[in-house]
CSV table of C-alpha atoms in Angstrom, one decimal:
chain,number,residue,atom,x,y,z
A,627,UNK,CA,26.7,6.5,45.1
A,628,UNK,CA,27.8,3.0,44.2
A,629,UNK,CA,24.2,1.8,44.7
A,630,UNK,CA,22.9,4.5,42.5
A,631,UNK,CA,25.2,3.5,39.7
A,632,UNK,CA,24.2,-0.1,40.0
A,633,UNK,CA,20.5,0.8,39.9
A,634,UNK,CA,21.0,3.0,36.8
A,635,UNK,CA,23.0,0.2,35.1
A,636,UNK,CA,20.2,-2.3,35.8
A,637,UNK,CA,17.6,0.1,34.5
A,638,UNK,CA,19.5,0.9,31.3
A,639,UNK,CA,20.2,-2.8,30.6
A,640,UNK,CA,16.5,-3.6,31.2
A,641,UNK,CA,15.5,-0.9,28.6
A,642,UNK,CA,18.0,-2.1,26.1
A,643,UNK,CA,17.1,-5.8,26.4
A,644,UNK,CA,13.4,-4.9,26.0
A,645,UNK,CA,13.7,-2.7,23.0
A,646,UNK,CA,15.9,-5.4,21.3
A,647,UNK,CA,13.1,-8.0,21.7
A,648,UNK,CA,11.5,-9.4,18.5
A,649,UNK,CA,8.3,-7.7,17.6
A,650,UNK,CA,6.7,-11.2,17.7
A,651,UNK,CA,7.2,-11.0,21.5
A,652,UNK,CA,4.7,-8.9,23.4
A,653,UNK,CA,6.0,-6.2,25.8
A,654,UNK,CA,4.8,-6.2,29.3
A,655,UNK,CA,3.4,-3.0,30.8
A,656,UNK,CA,6.7,-2.4,32.7
A,657,UNK,CA,8.7,-3.0,29.6
A,658,UNK,CA,6.7,-0.6,27.6
A,659,UNK,CA,7.1,2.0,30.4
A,660,UNK,CA,10.9,1.5,30.5
A,661,UNK,CA,11.2,1.9,26.7
A,662,UNK,CA,8.9,4.9,26.7
A,663,UNK,CA,11.2,6.8,29.0
A,664,UNK,CA,13.8,6.9,26.1
A,665,UNK,CA,11.7,6.2,23.0
A,666,UNK,CA,8.3,8.0,23.5
A,667,UNK,CA,7.3,7.2,19.9
A,668,UNK,CA,6.6,3.6,21.0
A,669,UNK,CA,3.3,4.8,22.3
A,670,UNK,CA,2.2,5.7,18.7
A,671,UNK,CA,3.5,2.6,17.0
A,672,UNK,CA,3.0,-0.2,19.5
A,673,UNK,CA,-0.8,-0.6,18.9
A,674,UNK,CA,-0.1,-1.1,15.2
A,675,UNK,CA,2.6,-3.6,15.9
A,676,UNK,CA,0.2,-5.5,18.2
A,677,UNK,CA,-2.5,-5.5,15.5
A,678,UNK,CA,-0.2,-6.9,12.8
A,679,UNK,CA,1.3,-9.5,15.1
A,680,UNK,CA,-2.1,-10.7,16.5
A,681,UNK,CA,-4.3,-10.6,13.4
A,682,UNK,CA,-2.1,-10.8,10.3
A,683,UNK,CA,1.0,-12.8,11.3
A,684,UNK,CA,-1.0,-15.9,12.2
A,685,UNK,CA,1.0,-18.9,10.9
A,686,UNK,CA,4.6,-19.7,11.6
A,687,UNK,CA,5.3,-19.1,7.9
A,688,UNK,CA,3.9,-15.6,8.2
A,689,UNK,CA,6.0,-14.9,11.3
A,690,UNK,CA,9.3,-16.2,10.0
A,691,UNK,CA,10.5,-13.0,8.2
A,692,UNK,CA,9.9,-11.0,11.4
A,693,UNK,CA,11.8,-13.2,13.9
A,694,UNK,CA,14.8,-10.9,13.9
A,695,UNK,CA,12.9,-7.6,13.6
A,696,UNK,CA,13.3,-5.8,16.9
A,697,UNK,CA,11.2,-3.0,18.3
A,698,UNK,CA,14.3,-0.8,18.1
A,699,UNK,CA,14.6,-1.4,14.3
A,700,UNK,CA,10.9,-0.6,13.8
A,701,UNK,CA,11.2,2.6,15.7
A,702,UNK,CA,14.4,3.6,13.9
A,703,UNK,CA,12.8,2.9,10.6
A,704,UNK,CA,9.6,4.9,11.4
A,705,UNK,CA,11.6,7.9,12.6
A,706,UNK,CA,13.5,7.9,9.3
A,707,UNK,CA,10.4,7.4,7.2
A,708,UNK,CA,8.6,10.3,8.9
A,709,UNK,CA,11.5,12.7,8.7
A,710,UNK,CA,9.8,15.2,6.5
A,711,UNK,CA,12.9,17.4,6.1
A,712,UNK,CA,14.5,14.6,4.0
A,713,UNK,CA,11.5,12.6,2.8
A,714,UNK,CA,9.5,15.5,1.4
A,715,UNK,CA,12.5,16.6,-0.7
A,716,UNK,CA,12.8,13.1,-2.1
A,717,UNK,CA,9.1,12.9,-2.8
A,718,UNK,CA,9.1,16.2,-4.7
A,719,UNK,CA,12.1,15.2,-6.8
A,720,UNK,CA,10.7,11.8,-7.6
A,721,UNK,CA,7.3,13.3,-8.4
A,722,UNK,CA,8.9,15.6,-11.0
A,723,UNK,CA,10.7,12.7,-12.6
A,724,UNK,CA,7.5,10.6,-12.6
A,725,UNK,CA,5.5,13.3,-14.3
A,726,UNK,CA,8.2,13.9,-16.9
A,727,UNK,CA,8.4,10.2,-17.8
A,728,UNK,CA,4.8,9.2,-17.5
A,729,UNK,CA,2.5,12.2,-18.2
A,730,UNK,CA,1.5,10.8,-21.6
A,731,UNK,CA,0.7,7.3,-20.2
A,732,UNK,CA,-1.3,8.8,-17.3
A,733,UNK,CA,-3.3,10.9,-19.8
A,734,UNK,CA,-4.2,7.7,-21.7
A,735,UNK,CA,-5.3,5.9,-18.6
A,736,UNK,CA,-7.5,8.9,-17.7
A,737,UNK,CA,-9.3,8.5,-21.0
A,738,UNK,CA,-10.6,5.1,-19.7
A,739,UNK,CA,-12.9,7.1,-17.4
A,740,UNK,CA,-14.4,8.9,-20.4
A,741,UNK,CA,-14.8,5.7,-22.2
A,742,UNK,CA,-16.9,4.1,-19.4
A,743,UNK,CA,-18.9,7.2,-18.6
A,744,UNK,CA,-21.8,6.4,-21.0
A,745,UNK,CA,-22.3,3.0,-19.3
A,746,UNK,CA,-23.4,4.8,-16.2
A,747,UNK,CA,-26.7,6.0,-17.5
A,748,UNK,CA,-27.5,3.6,-20.3
A,749,UNK,CA,-26.9,0.1,-18.9
A,750,UNK,CA,-29.1,-1.0,-16.0
A,751,UNK,CA,-28.8,-4.8,-15.9
A,752,UNK,CA,-27.6,-7.2,-13.2
A,753,UNK,CA,-24.7,-8.4,-15.3
A,754,UNK,CA,-21.0,-8.7,-15.1
A,755,UNK,CA,-18.6,-6.3,-16.8
A,756,UNK,CA,-15.9,-8.2,-18.6
A,757,UNK,CA,-12.7,-6.3,-19.3
A,758,UNK,CA,-9.9,-7.3,-21.6
A,759,UNK,CA,-6.4,-5.9,-21.1
A,760,UNK,CA,-4.0,-6.7,-23.8
A,761,UNK,CA,-0.3,-7.3,-23.3
A,762,UNK,CA,1.5,-4.4,-24.9
A,763,UNK,CA,1.9,-0.7,-24.8
A,764,UNK,CA,-0.9,1.7,-24.0
A,765,UNK,CA,-0.7,3.2,-27.6
A,766,UNK,CA,-2.1,-0.1,-28.9
A,767,UNK,CA,-5.7,-1.2,-28.5
A,768,UNK,CA,-5.5,-0.9,-24.7
A,769,UNK,CA,-9.2,-1.0,-23.8
A,770,UNK,CA,-12.0,-3.3,-24.7
A,771,UNK,CA,-15.2,-4.0,-22.7
A,772,UNK,CA,-18.4,-5.8,-23.1
A,773,UNK,CA,-21.4,-6.8,-20.9
A,774,UNK,CA,-21.5,-10.5,-20.2
A,775,UNK,CA,-22.1,-13.1,-17.6
A,776,UNK,CA,-18.5,-14.3,-17.3
A,777,UNK,CA,-16.1,-13.1,-14.6
A,778,UNK,CA,-12.5,-12.6,-15.6
A,779,UNK,CA,-9.3,-11.6,-13.9
A,780,UNK,CA,-6.7,-10.4,-16.3
A,781,UNK,CA,-3.1,-9.2,-16.2
A,782,UNK,CA,-1.7,-6.3,-18.1
A,783,UNK,CA,1.9,-5.7,-18.6
A,784,UNK,CA,3.9,-3.3,-20.8
A,785,UNK,CA,7.5,-2.2,-20.9
A,786,UNK,CA,7.1,0.1,-17.9
A,787,UNK,CA,3.7,-0.5,-16.4
A,788,UNK,CA,2.4,-3.5,-14.5
A,789,UNK,CA,-1.3,-3.8,-13.7
A,790,UNK,CA,-3.5,-6.5,-12.1
A,791,UNK,CA,-7.1,-6.2,-13.0
A,792,UNK,CA,-10.0,-7.5,-10.8
A,793,UNK,CA,-13.6,-7.5,-11.8
A,794,UNK,CA,-16.3,-7.7,-9.2
A,795,UNK,CA,-19.6,-9.5,-10.0
A,796,UNK,CA,-22.6,-7.3,-10.0
A,797,UNK,CA,-25.4,-8.6,-7.8
A,798,UNK,CA,-27.9,-5.9,-8.6
A,799,UNK,CA,-28.2,-3.0,-11.0
A,800,UNK,CA,-25.3,-0.6,-11.0
A,801,UNK,CA,-25.5,3.2,-10.8
A,802,UNK,CA,-21.9,4.2,-11.4
A,803,UNK,CA,-18.4,2.9,-12.1
A,804,UNK,CA,-15.3,3.6,-10.0
A,805,UNK,CA,-11.8,3.4,-11.3
A,806,UNK,CA,-8.6,3.1,-9.3
A,807,UNK,CA,-5.2,2.6,-10.9
A,808,UNK,CA,-1.6,2.5,-9.6
A,809,UNK,CA,1.4,2.7,-11.8
A,810,UNK,CA,4.8,1.5,-10.6
A,811,UNK,CA,8.0,1.7,-12.6
A,812,UNK,CA,10.5,-1.2,-13.0
A,813,UNK,CA,12.5,-0.2,-9.9
A,814,UNK,CA,9.6,-1.2,-7.7
A,815,UNK,CA,9.9,-4.8,-8.9
A,816,UNK,CA,13.7,-4.7,-8.7
A,817,UNK,CA,13.8,-4.1,-5.0
A,818,UNK,CA,14.4,-0.3,-5.1
A,819,UNK,CA,11.2,1.1,-3.7
A,820,UNK,CA,12.6,4.5,-2.7
A,821,UNK,CA,13.1,5.3,-6.4
A,822,UNK,CA,9.4,5.1,-7.5
A,823,UNK,CA,6.4,7.3,-7.0
A,824,UNK,CA,2.9,6.0,-7.0
A,825,UNK,CA,0.3,7.8,-9.1
A,826,UNK,CA,-3.4,7.3,-8.2
A,827,UNK,CA,-6.5,8.4,-9.8
A,828,UNK,CA,-10.1,7.9,-8.6
A,829,UNK,CA,-13.4,8.4,-10.4
A,830,UNK,CA,-16.5,8.0,-8.3
A,831,UNK,CA,-20.0,8.7,-9.5
A,832,UNK,CA,-22.6,10.7,-7.7
A,833,UNK,CA,-24.5,7.6,-6.6
A,834,UNK,CA,-23.1,4.7,-4.4
A,835,UNK,CA,-20.6,2.5,-6.2
A,836,UNK,CA,-21.7,-1.0,-6.9
A,837,UNK,CA,-19.0,-1.8,-9.5
A,838,UNK,CA,-15.4,-1.2,-9.1
A,839,UNK,CA,-12.5,-2.0,-11.5
A,840,UNK,CA,-9.1,-2.0,-9.8
A,841,UNK,CA,-6.0,-1.8,-11.9
């Protein structure tokens, strides 16, 4: 009996010490097996952790913020984040707030698609689309475009919306335009990500996209 207790104690300690390791430290096969006995969700998330550690966190500077992030903390966070009984209710509530506060702005952004639609069939030249985004609210002159040979990256900022625009150079004739925008409210930039809801809109033509404007 005493031997059994000792063996169980050693086993539990081994599991605990492994799960408390930094995600920057790979787990051996035996360590993974030990953790899986109590935290089976590791099987789903460990490949992703490996990929991030080995291909994204390359330099010491990249790794520094994750030194004290343990496997246990990652698993606990993912369990909370995927708890639909709570998260779905929060998402529904935030979506209603977002629509109430931003419906008018979203409608104006959607009109950009209509603005660009004529270019799809009337402009067939290996050029660069140059887009200007003015600082200010969307109810000002919020869209201007011209065909030119210059490549420009521009920033747009209003009281509640922040956008980063990128323009991709066209190497051949384009057949269609694709628009992708994301709106984030001020809370996103103030470190309160749970209080914002992202709103996306895609417009893809019938033919392969060779030009994409990302906001």
